[in-house]
Coordinates of C-alpha atoms in Angstrom, one line a residue:
M23 CA 110.0 50.0 105.4
P24 CA 108.9 49.4 101.3
E25 CA 111.4 46.8 99.9
L26 CA 113.3 47.5 96.8
S27 CA 114.0 44.2 94.8
L28 CA 114.2 43.8 91.0
N29 CA 112.0 40.9 89.8
P30 CA 114.4 38.6 87.4
D31 CA 111.5 37.8 85.1
R32 CA 110.3 41.6 85.1
L33 CA 109.0 42.4 81.5
F34 CA 108.8 39.0 80.3
P35 CA 105.4 37.6 78.9
A36 CA 103.1 36.5 81.7
D37 CA 102.2 33.2 80.1
P38 CA 104.8 30.8 81.8
S39 CA 105.8 28.7 78.6
T40 CA 106.6 32.0 76.6
R41 CA 108.1 33.5 79.7
G42 CA 110.3 30.6 80.0
I43 CA 111.6 31.0 76.3
A44 CA 111.9 34.6 76.8
R45 CA 114.2 34.0 79.8
S46 CA 116.3 31.5 77.9
L47 CA 116.7 34.1 75.1
Y48 CA 117.6 36.8 77.5
E49 CA 120.5 34.8 79.2
T50 CA 122.0 34.7 75.8
V51 CA 122.2 38.7 75.4
A52 CA 121.8 40.0 79.1
D53 CA 125.9 40.4 79.3
L54 CA 126.7 41.5 75.9
P55 CA 128.5 44.8 75.8
I56 CA 126.3 48.2 75.5
I57 CA 126.5 49.9 72.1
S58 CA 125.0 53.5 72.7
P59 CA 125.3 55.1 69.3
H60 CA 123.1 58.0 70.0
G61 CA 122.9 60.1 73.1
H62 CA 123.7 63.3 74.9
T63 CA 126.0 62.6 77.8
D64 CA 128.6 65.1 78.7
P65 CA 132.1 64.2 77.0
A66 CA 133.7 66.5 79.7
W67 CA 132.9 63.4 82.3
F68 CA 135.3 61.3 80.5
A69 CA 137.6 64.1 79.6
T70 CA 138.5 64.9 83.1
D71 CA 137.2 61.7 85.0
D72 CA 136.5 63.9 87.7
A73 CA 133.8 62.6 90.4
W74 CA 130.3 63.9 90.6
E75 CA 129.5 65.9 93.5
N76 CA 126.3 64.5 94.7
A77 CA 123.2 62.7 94.1
T78 CA 121.2 65.6 92.7
E79 CA 123.8 66.7 90.2
L80 CA 123.9 63.1 89.1
F81 CA 120.1 62.2 89.1
L82 CA 118.1 65.4 88.7
A83 CA 119.9 68.1 87.0
P84 CA 120.5 66.3 83.7
D85 CA 117.4 63.9 83.5
H86 CA 114.5 65.7 82.0
Y87 CA 112.5 62.4 81.9
V88 CA 112.7 62.9 85.8
F89 CA 112.2 66.8 86.2
R90 CA 109.7 67.3 83.8
M91 CA 107.4 64.9 85.7
L92 CA 108.0 66.8 88.9
Y93 CA 107.4 70.0 87.1
S94 CA 104.0 68.6 85.7
Q95 CA 102.8 68.4 89.6
G96 CA 103.8 71.9 90.2
I97 CA 107.5 71.9 91.6
D98 CA 109.7 74.6 90.6
L99 CA 112.7 73.6 88.7
D100 CA 114.8 75.9 90.8
A101 CA 113.8 73.8 93.9
L102 CA 115.2 70.7 92.1
R103 CA 118.6 72.6 91.3
V104 CA 118.0 72.4 87.5
P105 CA 120.4 74.8 85.8
R106 CA 118.9 78.1 84.6
L107 CA 120.3 80.2 81.5
D108 CA 121.8 82.6 84.4
G109 CA 123.5 79.7 86.5
V110 CA 122.6 76.9 88.8
P111 CA 120.1 77.9 91.5
A112 CA 121.2 78.4 94.9
T113 CA 119.0 75.5 96.3
D114 CA 120.7 73.0 98.7
P115 CA 121.3 69.7 97.1
R116 CA 120.1 67.7 99.9
A117 CA 116.8 69.8 100.0
A118 CA 116.4 69.1 96.5
W119 CA 116.9 65.2 96.8
R120 CA 114.5 65.4 99.7
L121 CA 111.7 67.1 97.4
F122 CA 112.6 64.3 94.7
A123 CA 112.2 61.4 97.4
N124 CA 108.8 62.8 98.9
H125 CA 107.3 62.7 95.2
Y126 CA 108.9 59.5 93.9
H127 CA 105.5 57.9 94.2
L128 CA 104.8 60.2 91.0
F129 CA 106.9 57.9 88.8
R130 CA 104.7 54.6 89.4
G131 CA 104.3 52.6 86.1
T132 CA 106.8 55.0 84.1
P133 CA 110.0 54.0 82.5
S134 CA 111.9 56.4 84.6
R135 CA 110.9 54.5 87.8
M136 CA 112.1 51.2 86.1
W137 CA 115.3 53.0 85.4
L138 CA 116.0 54.7 88.7
D139 CA 115.2 51.6 90.5
H140 CA 117.4 49.3 88.4
V141 CA 120.3 52.1 89.4
F142 CA 119.4 52.4 92.9
A143 CA 119.3 48.6 93.3
D144 CA 121.9 47.0 91.0
V145 CA 124.8 50.0 90.9
F146 CA 124.3 51.4 94.4
G147 CA 122.9 48.3 96.2
F148 CA 119.9 49.7 97.9
D149 CA 117.1 47.3 99.2
R150 CA 114.7 49.9 100.6
L151 CA 112.4 52.0 98.3
L152 CA 113.2 55.6 98.0
D153 CA 110.7 57.8 99.8
A154 CA 110.7 60.6 102.3
S155 CA 112.1 58.1 105.1
S156 CA 115.0 56.7 103.0
A157 CA 115.8 60.0 101.3
D158 CA 118.8 61.0 103.4
D159 CA 120.2 57.5 103.6
Y160 CA 120.0 57.3 99.9
Y161 CA 121.7 60.9 99.5
D162 CA 124.5 60.1 101.8
R163 CA 125.4 56.5 100.5
I164 CA 125.2 57.8 97.0
N165 CA 127.4 60.8 97.8
A166 CA 129.9 58.2 99.6
A167 CA 130.0 56.0 96.8
L168 CA 130.7 59.1 94.3
A169 CA 133.7 59.9 96.2
T170 CA 135.5 56.5 95.6
P171 CA 137.5 55.7 92.4
G172 CA 135.1 52.9 91.3
F173 CA 132.4 55.5 90.7
R174 CA 134.5 57.8 88.6
P175 CA 133.1 58.1 85.0
R176 CA 135.8 56.0 83.4
A177 CA 135.4 53.2 85.8
L178 CA 131.8 53.1 85.5
F179 CA 132.0 53.0 81.7
E180 CA 133.9 49.7 82.1
R181 CA 131.9 48.5 84.8
F182 CA 128.7 49.0 82.7
R183 CA 130.3 47.1 79.9
I184 CA 130.0 50.0 77.4
E185 CA 132.0 49.2 74.2
F186 CA 131.0 52.4 72.4
L187 CA 129.4 55.7 73.4
A188 CA 128.3 58.6 71.1
T189 CA 127.7 62.0 72.5
T190 CA 126.3 64.8 70.5
E191 CA 128.1 68.2 69.5
G192 CA 127.2 71.1 67.2
A193 CA 129.0 72.1 64.3
D194 CA 130.6 75.2 65.9
D195 CA 132.0 72.9 68.8
P196 CA 135.7 72.7 69.0
L197 CA 135.7 69.2 70.3
E198 CA 138.3 69.9 72.8
H199 CA 136.8 67.2 75.3
H200 CA 136.9 64.5 72.8
A201 CA 140.7 65.6 71.8
A202 CA 141.4 65.5 75.7
I203 CA 139.7 61.8 75.8
R204 CA 142.0 60.7 72.9
D205 CA 145.1 62.6 74.3
S206 CA 144.5 60.9 77.7
G207 CA 145.4 57.4 76.5
W208 CA 142.4 56.0 78.1
Q209 CA 141.0 53.2 75.9
G210 CA 137.2 53.9 76.3
R211 CA 135.5 54.6 73.1
V212 CA 133.6 57.8 73.4
V213 CA 132.9 59.5 70.1
T214 CA 131.2 62.4 69.0
T215 CA 128.1 63.1 66.5
Y216 CA 127.9 65.8 64.1
R217 CA 124.7 68.0 64.8
P218 CA 124.5 70.8 62.6
D219 CA 121.2 72.1 63.6
S220 CA 122.2 75.6 64.9
V221 CA 124.1 76.7 61.6
I222 CA 121.2 75.4 59.5
D223 CA 118.1 76.2 61.3
V224 CA 117.9 80.3 60.9
E225 CA 115.0 80.2 63.5
H226 CA 117.4 78.7 66.1
E227 CA 118.2 81.2 68.7
A228 CA 122.0 80.5 68.5
F229 CA 122.2 80.7 64.6
G230 CA 124.1 84.0 64.3
G231 CA 126.6 83.2 66.9
A232 CA 126.9 79.5 65.7
L233 CA 127.6 80.6 61.9
A234 CA 130.2 83.1 63.1
A235 CA 132.0 80.1 65.0
F236 CA 131.6 77.7 62.1
G237 CA 133.3 80.1 60.0
A238 CA 136.0 80.8 62.4
L239 CA 136.7 77.0 63.0
T240 CA 136.8 76.1 59.2
G241 CA 138.3 79.1 57.8
E242 CA 135.8 79.1 54.9
D243 CA 133.6 81.9 53.8
V244 CA 130.5 80.7 55.4
H245 CA 128.4 83.8 53.7
S246 CA 128.8 82.3 50.3
W247 CA 126.8 79.1 49.3
S248 CA 129.9 77.4 48.3
G249 CA 132.0 78.3 51.3
Y250 CA 129.0 77.2 53.7
L251 CA 129.1 73.8 52.0
A252 CA 132.9 73.5 52.1
A253 CA 132.8 74.3 55.9
H254 CA 130.3 71.5 56.6
R255 CA 132.7 68.9 54.5
K256 CA 135.5 70.4 57.0
R257 CA 133.7 69.9 60.1
R258 CA 132.6 66.7 59.2
A259 CA 136.1 65.6 58.7
D260 CA 137.1 67.1 62.1
F261 CA 134.2 64.8 63.6
R262 CA 135.3 61.9 61.7
A263 CA 138.9 62.4 63.2
A264 CA 137.2 62.5 66.6
G265 CA 135.5 59.0 66.0
A266 CA 132.1 60.2 64.7
T267 CA 130.5 57.8 62.5
A268 CA 127.0 59.3 62.3
T269 CA 125.3 62.9 61.9
D270 CA 122.1 63.8 63.6
H271 CA 119.2 66.3 62.5
G272 CA 116.6 67.4 64.6
F273 CA 114.2 69.6 62.8
A274 CA 110.5 70.0 63.4
T275 CA 109.4 68.3 60.3
A276 CA 110.9 65.6 57.8
Q277 CA 110.7 67.9 55.0
T278 CA 113.4 67.6 52.5
A279 CA 114.1 69.5 48.9
N280 CA 115.9 69.2 45.9
L281 CA 116.8 72.6 44.5
S282 CA 119.1 73.5 41.7
A283 CA 122.6 74.9 42.7
A284 CA 121.2 78.4 41.5
E285 CA 118.2 78.1 43.5
S286 CA 120.0 76.8 46.6
E287 CA 122.4 79.8 46.0
A288 CA 119.4 82.4 46.1
L289 CA 117.4 80.9 48.9
F290 CA 121.0 81.0 51.2
G291 CA 121.2 84.6 50.2
R292 CA 117.7 85.4 51.5
I293 CA 118.6 83.3 54.5
L294 CA 121.7 85.6 55.2
S295 CA 120.2 88.8 54.3
G296 CA 117.6 88.5 57.1
K297 CA 114.9 88.9 54.9
W298 CA 113.5 85.3 54.9
S299 CA 110.1 84.1 55.5
P300 CA 109.3 81.1 57.8
A301 CA 108.5 79.3 54.2
D302 CA 112.3 80.1 53.4
A303 CA 113.5 78.7 56.9
E304 CA 111.7 75.6 56.2
L305 CA 112.9 75.1 52.5
F306 CA 116.4 75.6 53.7
R307 CA 116.3 73.0 56.3
A308 CA 114.7 70.7 53.6
Q309 CA 117.6 71.5 51.4
M310 CA 120.1 71.0 53.8
L311 CA 118.9 67.6 54.8
T312 CA 119.4 66.6 51.1
E313 CA 122.8 68.2 51.2
M314 CA 123.8 66.3 54.2
A315 CA 122.5 63.1 52.7
K316 CA 124.6 63.8 49.7
M317 CA 127.6 64.4 51.7
S318 CA 127.1 61.2 53.9
V319 CA 127.3 59.2 50.3
E320 CA 130.6 61.1 50.0
D321 CA 132.1 60.5 53.4
G322 CA 130.4 57.3 54.8
M323 CA 128.7 58.6 57.8
T324 CA 125.2 57.3 58.8
M325 CA 122.7 60.1 58.8
Q326 CA 119.9 60.2 61.7
I327 CA 116.8 62.0 61.1
H328 CA 114.4 62.7 64.0
P329 CA 111.6 64.9 63.4
G330 CA 108.2 65.7 64.9
A331 CA 108.9 67.6 68.1
C332 CA 107.5 70.9 68.8
R333 CA 110.6 72.2 70.7
N334 CA 110.4 74.6 73.6
H335 CA 106.5 74.4 73.7
N336 CA 106.5 76.2 77.3
A337 CA 107.7 79.8 76.2
Q338 CA 108.2 80.8 80.0
L339 CA 110.2 78.2 80.7
F340 CA 112.4 78.6 77.7
R341 CA 113.1 82.2 78.4
S342 CA 114.3 81.1 82.0
H343 CA 115.9 77.8 81.6
G344 CA 116.4 77.4 77.7
R345 CA 116.3 74.4 75.6
D346 CA 115.9 70.5 76.7
K347 CA 113.9 71.2 79.8
G348 CA 111.1 68.9 79.2
A349 CA 108.9 71.0 77.1
D350 CA 109.3 69.2 73.8
I351 CA 106.0 67.8 72.5
P352 CA 105.6 65.3 69.7
T353 CA 103.4 66.2 66.8
R354 CA 102.0 64.8 63.7
T355 CA 104.5 64.0 61.1
D356 CA 104.7 63.0 57.3
Y357 CA 107.4 60.9 55.8
V358 CA 106.1 59.6 52.5
Q359 CA 105.9 63.1 50.7
A360 CA 108.4 64.9 52.8
L361 CA 111.3 62.5 52.1
K362 CA 110.7 62.1 48.3
P363 CA 112.7 64.7 47.1
M364 CA 115.8 63.4 49.2
L365 CA 115.1 59.9 48.3
D366 CA 114.9 60.7 44.5
V367 CA 118.7 61.9 45.0
V368 CA 120.0 59.2 47.3
G369 CA 117.4 56.6 48.0
N370 CA 119.0 53.8 46.0
E371 CA 122.4 54.3 47.3
P372 CA 123.1 50.9 48.8
D373 CA 126.0 52.3 50.8
L374 CA 124.2 55.1 52.5
T375 CA 122.4 54.5 55.7
V376 CA 119.7 57.1 56.8
I377 CA 118.1 56.2 60.0
L378 CA 114.4 57.3 60.5
F379 CA 113.2 57.9 64.0
T380 CA 109.6 59.2 65.0
L381 CA 107.6 60.8 67.8
D382 CA 104.6 60.0 65.8
E383 CA 103.5 56.4 66.4
S384 CA 100.8 56.5 63.9
S385 CA 103.4 56.6 61.0
Y386 CA 105.0 53.2 61.9
A387 CA 102.9 50.9 59.8
R388 CA 101.4 53.4 57.5
E389 CA 104.7 55.2 56.3
L390 CA 108.0 54.3 58.0
A391 CA 107.9 50.4 57.7
P392 CA 107.0 50.4 54.0
L393 CA 109.5 53.2 53.3
A394 CA 112.1 51.3 55.2
G395 CA 111.0 48.0 53.5
H396 CA 111.8 49.4 50.2
Y397 CA 114.4 51.9 49.9
P398 CA 118.0 50.3 50.5
C399 CA 119.4 53.6 52.1
L400 CA 116.4 53.5 54.8
R401 CA 116.6 52.1 58.3
L402 CA 114.0 52.4 61.2
G403 CA 115.4 54.0 64.5
P404 CA 114.0 52.3 67.7
S405 CA 111.0 53.7 69.8
W406 CA 112.6 56.4 71.8
W407 CA 112.1 59.5 73.7
F408 CA 108.4 59.3 74.6
H409 CA 108.1 56.0 73.4
D410 CA 111.1 54.1 74.9
S411 CA 109.0 52.2 77.4
P412 CA 107.7 48.7 77.4
E413 CA 104.6 49.3 75.7
G414 CA 106.1 51.6 73.2
M415 CA 108.7 49.0 72.4
R416 CA 106.2 46.4 71.7
R417 CA 104.1 48.6 69.6
F418 CA 107.2 49.2 67.6
R419 CA 108.1 45.7 66.7
E420 CA 104.3 45.0 66.3
M421 CA 103.9 47.6 63.9
T422 CA 106.8 47.5 61.7
T423 CA 108.0 44.0 61.7
E424 CA 105.4 42.5 59.1
T425 CA 106.7 45.1 56.6
A426 CA 110.1 46.3 57.3
G427 CA 111.3 42.9 59.1
F428 CA 114.0 43.1 61.7
Y429 CA 116.7 43.8 59.5
N430 CA 115.7 47.2 58.4
T431 CA 116.0 48.3 62.0
V432 CA 119.0 49.3 63.8
G433 CA 118.7 47.9 67.4
F434 CA 118.5 50.3 70.4
N435 CA 119.8 53.6 71.3
D436 CA 119.3 55.3 74.7
D437 CA 119.3 58.8 73.8
T438 CA 120.1 60.1 77.4
R439 CA 121.8 62.7 79.2
A440 CA 121.7 60.5 82.4
F441 CA 124.7 58.4 82.2
F442 CA 123.7 55.8 85.0
S443 CA 120.5 55.0 83.5
I444 CA 122.2 53.5 80.4
P445 CA 122.5 50.0 81.5
A446 CA 119.0 50.1 82.8
R447 CA 117.6 51.3 79.4
H448 CA 119.5 48.6 77.5
D449 CA 118.3 46.0 79.8
V450 CA 114.5 47.2 79.4
A451 CA 115.0 46.9 75.5
R452 CA 116.6 43.4 75.5
R453 CA 113.9 42.0 77.8
I454 CA 111.2 43.4 75.6
D455 CA 112.6 42.1 72.3
C456 CA 113.4 38.8 74.0
G457 CA 109.7 38.6 74.9
F458 CA 108.6 39.9 71.5
L459 CA 110.8 36.9 70.0
A460 CA 109.6 34.4 72.6
R461 CA 106.0 35.0 71.5
L462 CA 107.0 34.3 67.7
V463 CA 108.6 30.9 68.7
A464 CA 105.5 30.0 70.8
E465 CA 103.3 30.7 68.0
G466 CA 105.4 28.8 65.7
R467 CA 106.4 31.7 63.5
L468 CA 110.1 31.3 64.4
T469 CA 112.4 28.4 65.5
D470 CA 114.3 28.7 68.8
W471 CA 117.7 29.1 66.8
E472 CA 116.4 31.8 64.4
A473 CA 115.1 33.6 67.8
A474 CA 118.5 33.4 69.2
E475 CA 120.0 34.6 66.2
L476 CA 117.9 37.5 66.1
A477 CA 118.3 38.4 69.8
Y478 CA 121.8 38.9 69.2
E479 CA 121.3 40.9 66.3
L480 CA 118.8 43.3 67.9
T481 CA 121.2 43.7 70.8
N482 CA 124.5 44.1 69.2
G483 CA 124.8 43.1 65.4
L484 CA 122.4 45.5 63.8
V485 CA 123.6 48.4 65.4
R486 CA 127.2 47.5 64.6
K487 CA 126.1 47.6 60.9
A488 CA 124.1 50.5 60.8
Y489 CA 126.6 52.9 62.4
K490 CA 129.6 51.2 60.8
L491 CA 131.5 50.4 63.9
D492 CA 133.6 47.9 62.3
A493 CA 134.0 49.4 59.1
P494 CA 137.4 51.3 58.0
A495 CA 137.1 55.0 57.7
K496 CA 136.0 56.1 54.2
T497 CA 137.9 58.9 52.5
A498 CA 135.5 61.4 51.2
Q499 CA 135.3 61.8 47.6
P500 CA 133.2 64.8 46.8
A501 CA 130.8 64.3 43.8

């Protein structure tokens, strides 16, 4: 039987002396609490604290990192019980798990393999590799564990040493799960994040229904420009009351605009009339990024911008299964000219934090690091999504540190729907950062005490500051 074991020096530099420095740095941060400020886990898990049903529901259905690889090898998503728009396929969960185990070799060398092996070994105690021969043993032992109190969502939240976990909800979400968490008396800090894309992007398939719900929730006339902006302010206040410290914006480009009030009102009129062009849709998204930045100046919420994905590239899969099914593909992204209109308005605000993410690594050294190394409001989000891998993390540090330094970055976020992978993902980030710092120490570019301070900052300190986790809530003062 193939053995499953985790090398304690995994991901550290191969050079023995540098590896020793990395190991010593890692020991200082390995057990620090996890701060997960940007993710997509389901708040209902923590509101109800119900047990997960089986291994397939837990590991396959929510994790597009996993099922996109299997799909790329011709495995139908229905055979994996990935939900469709019309419901969950009738596939037997054990059969889906066996199919996954039979193809586990596909993940060799990928971040998913590291994360999954970490979970299987560290959380469930397996010492055999997952494959066809061990599939049923894995399935039965995981299911037996999930039926115990120690594997309920809240218990695992505490076992994983998670201090802060942000989910992501839309502007039309009533936030009932977050209310239930708050009313339950449980002390786990699970908060929401304001993601208004569906009421800003007129090309979003849910725009009409989301806008109607947006108006109903706020009591504002969302068909007038002033009422629409007022609705955003009300919803942002609702989200802050539910613990949110940040907003999140995921359009195809980073384009921003700085229109006059009259120009904005006229554009909004075209959007609502249905007589808009694709250029109008792009301009409205651009203007709304600037409006969201101005509102963040008012209410203190950190703003996250992550452009650069051609979403739902697989039209057939989008029709059958909807969004977030592994068919979002990175594209080239401009930041320098695209962000300038917004930065002309808020770029010099020292109390505003705008975190820039990217799927276009070619922009790290050329655009993102110089921008963040100049504008007081800008910070760089970590490598993520297609680049939250050992090589991607190293490239990020190598390409941004010389211009933006460490203190214009914001630590690590896991951006996951797969709750069990959170400790594994954060562990990879800590190991890679300690390895990078160790190399700087070995090269005489940092002292050992500076590296130790930075190891803490990259794990815990910078994320606290960027997402204002320890700051008192700010009362919005509209300009």
